[in-house]
mmCIF file of C-alpha atoms in Angstrom:
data_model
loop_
_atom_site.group_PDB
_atom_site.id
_atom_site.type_symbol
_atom_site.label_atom_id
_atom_site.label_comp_id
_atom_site.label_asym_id
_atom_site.label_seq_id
_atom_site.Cartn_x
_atom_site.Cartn_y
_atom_site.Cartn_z
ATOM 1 C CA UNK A 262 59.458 -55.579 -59.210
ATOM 2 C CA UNK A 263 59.362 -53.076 -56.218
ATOM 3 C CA UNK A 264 57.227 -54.549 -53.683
ATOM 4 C CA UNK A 265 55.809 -50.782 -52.886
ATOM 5 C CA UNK A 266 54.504 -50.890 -56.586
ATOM 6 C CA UNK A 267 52.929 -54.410 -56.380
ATOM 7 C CA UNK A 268 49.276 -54.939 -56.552
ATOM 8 C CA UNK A 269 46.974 -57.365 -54.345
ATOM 9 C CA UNK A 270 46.202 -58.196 -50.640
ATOM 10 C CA UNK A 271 49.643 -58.395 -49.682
ATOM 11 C CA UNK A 272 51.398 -55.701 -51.025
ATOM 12 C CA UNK A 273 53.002 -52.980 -49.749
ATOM 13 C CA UNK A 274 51.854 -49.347 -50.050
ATOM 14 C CA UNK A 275 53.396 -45.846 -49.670
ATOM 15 C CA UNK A 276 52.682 -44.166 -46.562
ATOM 16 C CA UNK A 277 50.647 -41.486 -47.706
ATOM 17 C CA UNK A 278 51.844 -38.092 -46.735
ATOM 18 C CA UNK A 279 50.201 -35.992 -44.613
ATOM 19 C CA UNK A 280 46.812 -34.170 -45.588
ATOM 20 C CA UNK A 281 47.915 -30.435 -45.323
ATOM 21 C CA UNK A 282 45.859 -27.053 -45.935
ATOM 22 C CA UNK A 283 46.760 -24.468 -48.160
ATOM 23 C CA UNK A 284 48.898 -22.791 -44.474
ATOM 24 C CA UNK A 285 51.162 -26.257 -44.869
ATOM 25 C CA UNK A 286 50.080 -26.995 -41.811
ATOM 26 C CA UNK A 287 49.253 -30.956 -41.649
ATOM 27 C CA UNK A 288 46.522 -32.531 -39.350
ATOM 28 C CA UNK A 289 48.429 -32.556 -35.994
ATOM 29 C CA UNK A 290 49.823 -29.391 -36.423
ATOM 30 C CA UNK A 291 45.997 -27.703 -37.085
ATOM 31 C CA UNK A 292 44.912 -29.586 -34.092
ATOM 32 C CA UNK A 293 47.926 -28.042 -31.950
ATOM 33 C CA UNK A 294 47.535 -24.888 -33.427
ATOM 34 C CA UNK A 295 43.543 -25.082 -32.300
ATOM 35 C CA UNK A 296 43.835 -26.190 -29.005
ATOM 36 C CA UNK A 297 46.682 -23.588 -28.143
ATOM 37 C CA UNK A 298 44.022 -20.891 -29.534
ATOM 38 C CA UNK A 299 40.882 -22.741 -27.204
ATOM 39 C CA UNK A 300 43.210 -22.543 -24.249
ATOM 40 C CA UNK A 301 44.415 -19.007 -24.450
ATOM 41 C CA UNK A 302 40.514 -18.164 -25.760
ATOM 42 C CA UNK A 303 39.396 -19.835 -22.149
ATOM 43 C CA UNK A 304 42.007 -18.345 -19.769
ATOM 44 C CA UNK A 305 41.097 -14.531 -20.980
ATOM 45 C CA UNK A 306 37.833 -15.419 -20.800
ATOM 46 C CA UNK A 307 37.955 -16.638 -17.241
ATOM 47 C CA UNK A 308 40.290 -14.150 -15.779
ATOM 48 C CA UNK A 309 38.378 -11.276 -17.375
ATOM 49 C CA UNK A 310 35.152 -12.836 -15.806
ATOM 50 C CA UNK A 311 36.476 -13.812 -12.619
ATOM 51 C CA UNK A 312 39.669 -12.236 -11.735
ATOM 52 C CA UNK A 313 43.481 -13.541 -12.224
ATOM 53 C CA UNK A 314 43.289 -14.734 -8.377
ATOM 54 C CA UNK A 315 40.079 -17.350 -8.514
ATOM 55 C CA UNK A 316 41.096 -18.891 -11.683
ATOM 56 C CA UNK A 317 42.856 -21.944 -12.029
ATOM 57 C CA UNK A 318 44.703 -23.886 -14.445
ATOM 58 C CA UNK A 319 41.829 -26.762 -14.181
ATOM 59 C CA UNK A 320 39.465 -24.469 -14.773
ATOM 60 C CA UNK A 321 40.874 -23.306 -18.247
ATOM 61 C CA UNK A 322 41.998 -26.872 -19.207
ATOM 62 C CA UNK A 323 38.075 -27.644 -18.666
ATOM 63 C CA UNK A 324 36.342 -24.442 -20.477
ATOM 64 C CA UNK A 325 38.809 -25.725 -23.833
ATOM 65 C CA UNK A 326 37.507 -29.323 -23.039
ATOM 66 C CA UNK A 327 41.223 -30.702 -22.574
ATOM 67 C CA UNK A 328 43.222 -32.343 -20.148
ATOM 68 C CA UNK A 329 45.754 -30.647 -17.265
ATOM 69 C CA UNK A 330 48.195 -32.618 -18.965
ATOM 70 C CA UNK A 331 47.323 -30.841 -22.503
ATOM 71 C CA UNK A 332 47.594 -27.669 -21.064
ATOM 72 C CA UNK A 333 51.084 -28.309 -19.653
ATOM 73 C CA UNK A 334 52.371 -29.490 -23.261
ATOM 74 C CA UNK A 335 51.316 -25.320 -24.209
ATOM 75 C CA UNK A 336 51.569 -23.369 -21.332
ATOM 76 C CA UNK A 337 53.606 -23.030 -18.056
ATOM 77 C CA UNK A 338 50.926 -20.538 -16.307
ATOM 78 C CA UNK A 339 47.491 -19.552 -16.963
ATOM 79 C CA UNK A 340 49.150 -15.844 -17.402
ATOM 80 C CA UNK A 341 51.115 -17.111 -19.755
ATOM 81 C CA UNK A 342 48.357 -18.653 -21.724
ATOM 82 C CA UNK A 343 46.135 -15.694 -21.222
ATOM 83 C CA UNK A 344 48.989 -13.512 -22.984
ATOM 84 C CA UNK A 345 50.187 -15.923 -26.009
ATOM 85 C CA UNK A 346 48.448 -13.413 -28.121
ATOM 86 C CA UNK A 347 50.984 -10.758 -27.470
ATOM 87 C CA UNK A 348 53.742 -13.154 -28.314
ATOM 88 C CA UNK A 349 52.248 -13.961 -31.569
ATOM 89 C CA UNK A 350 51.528 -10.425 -31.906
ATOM 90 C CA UNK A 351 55.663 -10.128 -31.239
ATOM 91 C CA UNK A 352 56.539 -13.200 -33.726
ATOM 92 C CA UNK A 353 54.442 -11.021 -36.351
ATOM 93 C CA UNK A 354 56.197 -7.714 -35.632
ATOM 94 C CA UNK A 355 59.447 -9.378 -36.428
ATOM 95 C CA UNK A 356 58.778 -11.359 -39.787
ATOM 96 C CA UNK A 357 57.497 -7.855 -40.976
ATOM 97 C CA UNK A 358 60.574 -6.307 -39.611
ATOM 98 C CA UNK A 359 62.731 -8.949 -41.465
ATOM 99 C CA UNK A 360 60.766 -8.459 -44.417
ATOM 100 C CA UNK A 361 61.277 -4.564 -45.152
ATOM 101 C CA UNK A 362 63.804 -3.644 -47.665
ATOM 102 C CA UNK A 363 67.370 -3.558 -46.465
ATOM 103 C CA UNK A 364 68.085 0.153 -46.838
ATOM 104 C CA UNK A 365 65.648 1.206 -45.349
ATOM 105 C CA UNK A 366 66.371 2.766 -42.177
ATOM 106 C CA UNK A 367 66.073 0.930 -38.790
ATOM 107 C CA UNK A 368 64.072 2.947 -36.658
ATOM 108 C CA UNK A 369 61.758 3.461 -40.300
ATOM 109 C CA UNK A 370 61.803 -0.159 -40.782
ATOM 110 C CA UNK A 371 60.345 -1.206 -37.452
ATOM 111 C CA UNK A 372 57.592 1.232 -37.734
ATOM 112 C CA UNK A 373 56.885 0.396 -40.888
ATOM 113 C CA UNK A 374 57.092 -3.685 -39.433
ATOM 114 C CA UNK A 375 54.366 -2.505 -37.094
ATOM 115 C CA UNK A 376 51.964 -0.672 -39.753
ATOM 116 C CA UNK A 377 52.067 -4.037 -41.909
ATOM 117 C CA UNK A 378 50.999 -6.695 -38.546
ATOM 118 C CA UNK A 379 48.257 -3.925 -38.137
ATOM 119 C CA UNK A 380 46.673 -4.083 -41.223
ATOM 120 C CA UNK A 381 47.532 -7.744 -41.900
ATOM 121 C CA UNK A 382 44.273 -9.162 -43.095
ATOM 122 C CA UNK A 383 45.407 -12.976 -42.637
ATOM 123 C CA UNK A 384 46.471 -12.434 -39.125
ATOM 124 C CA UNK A 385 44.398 -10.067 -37.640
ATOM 125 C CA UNK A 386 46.383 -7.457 -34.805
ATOM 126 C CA UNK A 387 45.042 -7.433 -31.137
ATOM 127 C CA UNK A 388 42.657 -4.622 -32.102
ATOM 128 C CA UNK A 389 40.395 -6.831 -34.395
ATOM 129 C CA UNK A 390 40.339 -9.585 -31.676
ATOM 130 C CA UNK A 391 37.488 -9.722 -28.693
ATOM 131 C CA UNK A 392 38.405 -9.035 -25.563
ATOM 132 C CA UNK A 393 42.190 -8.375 -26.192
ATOM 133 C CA UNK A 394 41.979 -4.974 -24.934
ATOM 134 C CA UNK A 395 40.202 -5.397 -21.899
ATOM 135 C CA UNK A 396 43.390 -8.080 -20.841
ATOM 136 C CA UNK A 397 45.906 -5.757 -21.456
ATOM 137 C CA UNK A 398 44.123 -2.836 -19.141
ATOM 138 C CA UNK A 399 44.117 -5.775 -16.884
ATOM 139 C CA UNK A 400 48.277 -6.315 -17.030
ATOM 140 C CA UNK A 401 48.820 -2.938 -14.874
ATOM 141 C CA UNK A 402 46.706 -3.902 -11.801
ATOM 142 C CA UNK A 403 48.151 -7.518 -11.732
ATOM 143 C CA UNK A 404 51.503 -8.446 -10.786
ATOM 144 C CA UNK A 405 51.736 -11.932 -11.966
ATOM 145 C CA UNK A 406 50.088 -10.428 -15.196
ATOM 146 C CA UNK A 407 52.509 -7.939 -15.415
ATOM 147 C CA UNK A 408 55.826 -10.196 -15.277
ATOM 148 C CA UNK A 409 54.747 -12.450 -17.659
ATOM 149 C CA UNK A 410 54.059 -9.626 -20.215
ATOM 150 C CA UNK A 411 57.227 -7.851 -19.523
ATOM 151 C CA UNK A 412 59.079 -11.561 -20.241
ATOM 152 C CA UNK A 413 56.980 -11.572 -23.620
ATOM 153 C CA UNK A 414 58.054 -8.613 -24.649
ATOM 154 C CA UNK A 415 61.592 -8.280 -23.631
ATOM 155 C CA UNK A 416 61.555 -12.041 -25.836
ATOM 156 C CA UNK A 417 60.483 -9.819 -28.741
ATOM 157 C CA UNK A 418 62.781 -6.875 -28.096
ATOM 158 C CA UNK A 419 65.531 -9.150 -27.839
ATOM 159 C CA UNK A 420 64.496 -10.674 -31.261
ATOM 160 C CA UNK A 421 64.102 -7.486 -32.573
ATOM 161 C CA UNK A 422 67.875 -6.588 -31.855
ATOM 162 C CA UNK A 423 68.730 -9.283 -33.663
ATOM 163 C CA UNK A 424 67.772 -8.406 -36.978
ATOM 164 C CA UNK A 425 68.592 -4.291 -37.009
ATOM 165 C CA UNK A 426 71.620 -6.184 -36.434
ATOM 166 C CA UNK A 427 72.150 -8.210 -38.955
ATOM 167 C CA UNK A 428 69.885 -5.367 -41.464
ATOM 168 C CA UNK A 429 73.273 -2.687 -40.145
ATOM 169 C CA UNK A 430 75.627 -5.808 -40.822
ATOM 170 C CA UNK A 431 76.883 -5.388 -36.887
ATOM 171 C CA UNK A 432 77.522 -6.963 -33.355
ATOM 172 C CA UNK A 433 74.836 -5.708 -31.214
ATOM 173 C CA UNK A 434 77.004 -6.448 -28.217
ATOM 174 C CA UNK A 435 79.643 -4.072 -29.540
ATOM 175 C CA UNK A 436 77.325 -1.388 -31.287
ATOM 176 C CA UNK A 437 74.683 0.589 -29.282
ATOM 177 C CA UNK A 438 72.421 1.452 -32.296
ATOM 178 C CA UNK A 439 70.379 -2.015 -32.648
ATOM 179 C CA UNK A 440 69.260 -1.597 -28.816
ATOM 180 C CA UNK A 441 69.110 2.099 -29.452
ATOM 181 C CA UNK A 442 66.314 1.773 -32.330
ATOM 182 C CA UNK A 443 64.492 -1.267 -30.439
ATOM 183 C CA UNK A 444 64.230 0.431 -27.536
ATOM 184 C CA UNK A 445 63.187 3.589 -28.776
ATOM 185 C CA UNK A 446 60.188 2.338 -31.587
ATOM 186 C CA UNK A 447 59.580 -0.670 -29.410
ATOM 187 C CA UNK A 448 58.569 1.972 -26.286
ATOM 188 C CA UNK A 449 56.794 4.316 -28.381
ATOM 189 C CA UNK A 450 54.504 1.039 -29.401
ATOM 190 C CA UNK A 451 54.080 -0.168 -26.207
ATOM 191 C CA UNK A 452 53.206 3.527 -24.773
ATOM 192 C CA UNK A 453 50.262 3.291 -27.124
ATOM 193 C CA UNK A 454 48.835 -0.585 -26.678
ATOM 194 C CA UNK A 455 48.916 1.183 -22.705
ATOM 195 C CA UNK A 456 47.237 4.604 -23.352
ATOM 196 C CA UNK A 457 45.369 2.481 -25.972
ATOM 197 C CA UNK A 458 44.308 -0.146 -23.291
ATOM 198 C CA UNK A 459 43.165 2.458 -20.846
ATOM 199 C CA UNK A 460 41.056 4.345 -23.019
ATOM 200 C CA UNK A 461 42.290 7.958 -21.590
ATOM 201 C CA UNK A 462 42.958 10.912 -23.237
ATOM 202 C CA UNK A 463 41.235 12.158 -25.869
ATOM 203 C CA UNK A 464 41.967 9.417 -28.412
ATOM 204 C CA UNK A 465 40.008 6.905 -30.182
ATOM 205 C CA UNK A 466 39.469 3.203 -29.996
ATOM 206 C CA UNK A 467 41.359 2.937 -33.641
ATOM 207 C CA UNK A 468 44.522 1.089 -32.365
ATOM 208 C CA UNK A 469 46.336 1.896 -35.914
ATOM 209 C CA UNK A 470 45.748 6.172 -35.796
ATOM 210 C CA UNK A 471 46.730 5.455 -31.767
ATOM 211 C CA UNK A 472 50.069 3.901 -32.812
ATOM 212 C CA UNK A 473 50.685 6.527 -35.742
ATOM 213 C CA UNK A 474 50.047 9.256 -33.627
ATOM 214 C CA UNK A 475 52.472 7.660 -30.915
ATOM 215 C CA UNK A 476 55.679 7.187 -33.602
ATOM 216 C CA UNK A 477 54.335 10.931 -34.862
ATOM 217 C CA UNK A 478 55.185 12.394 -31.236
ATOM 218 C CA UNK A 479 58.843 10.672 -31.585
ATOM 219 C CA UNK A 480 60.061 11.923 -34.650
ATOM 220 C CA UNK A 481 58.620 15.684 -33.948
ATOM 221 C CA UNK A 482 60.158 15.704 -30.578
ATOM 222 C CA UNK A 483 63.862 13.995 -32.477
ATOM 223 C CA UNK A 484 63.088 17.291 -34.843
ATOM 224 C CA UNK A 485 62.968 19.390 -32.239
ATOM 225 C CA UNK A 486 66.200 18.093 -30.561
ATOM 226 C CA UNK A 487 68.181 18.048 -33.640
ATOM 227 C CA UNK A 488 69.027 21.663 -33.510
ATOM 228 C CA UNK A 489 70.017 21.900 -29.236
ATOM 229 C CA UNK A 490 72.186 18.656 -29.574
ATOM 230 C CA UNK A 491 74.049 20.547 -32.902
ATOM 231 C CA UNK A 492 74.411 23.605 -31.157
ATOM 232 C CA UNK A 493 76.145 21.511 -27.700
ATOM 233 C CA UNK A 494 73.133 22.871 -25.563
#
């Protein structure tokens, strides 16, 4: 008889597996998950309430209740903590973008990627989370702020590339058009989040009209420029 199957004091027994939620995430990986989310929670709330300069990495390892140490296992900076939402934000843009049917265009593909991690009701966009706007008004004023968001988002870009890539079935370090298309519906997103961020113009606070309105401006003005670039002017 297996000894796993056996019954009394000394048998052996199966490890159980792990408990997991209906996510798949187990125990340990919930925990992660939650602490990452405290830690970035505590470093925008610090920086917006005292400025990038007076906070420390201490102080955001003690607002989430966790060691230095458990800090360093997440984060290299408290900028980079402070902006992990912007990467997830990034990591969502692309599993739309992967997601979208194959013929679709590219440049319709990634604005259509972005319209879907707006209105994604599981994972709520920047604009449905507190305090996310008033960080990224925040990223023009501070250098360190700045960099950090600029490495997040080339990251994403990069990513990005990647799969127009593989959607046009081409070597993005031979063909122009991946970068072309990233460049061009990535910019016109992150010209809105900015104009967003700021609050000017004449817009509203709706983050999803902002954005539409944005990608609106860039295929009117490609309209425009269709008949000049036919005619050689």
């Amino acid at each position: 008889m297996n000894k796993a199957t056996e019954s009394g004091p000394g048998a052996l027994r199966p490890t159980p597996a792990p408990a997991t939620d209906r996510s798949g995430e187990d125990r340990r990986q919930r925990k992660a998950r939650q602490t990452r989310e405290a830690l970035a929670d505590a470093a925008i709330d610090l920086i917006l309430e005292h400025g990038l300069a007076a906070v420390t990495v201490e102080a955001v390892a003690d607002r989430a209740d966790v060691t230095r140490r458990t800090f360093s296992r997440h984060f290299g900076s408290k900028e980079a903590a402070a902006l992990d939402f912007t990467r997830a934000d990034g990591d969502s843009i692309n599993a739309a973008l992967r997601a979208r049917p194959v013929d679709e265009p590219p440049l319709a593909a990634y604005r259509a990627a972005v319209r879907d991690w707006l209105d994604a009701p599981e994972a709520p966009a920047l604009h449905r989370r507190a305090r996310r706007r008033e960080l990224l008004a925040l990223v023009d004023t501070e250098p360190a702020l700045f960099a950090a968001y600029e490495r997040v988002r080339v990251d994403a870009q990069d990513e990005s590339v990647r799969i127009i890539a593989d959607r046009l079935g081409t070597d993005p370090a031979r063909d122009q058009r991946p970068a072309v298309v990233v460049g061009a519906a990535a910019g016109v997103l992150t010209a809105a989040l900015r104009s967003w961020a700021r609050g000017g113009h004449e817009y509203d606070a709706d983050l999803t009209a902002h954005v539409e309105r944005a990608y609106a401006v860039l295929t009117g003005e490609a309209a425009l420029a269709a008949p000049h670039i036919a005619q050689g002017k």
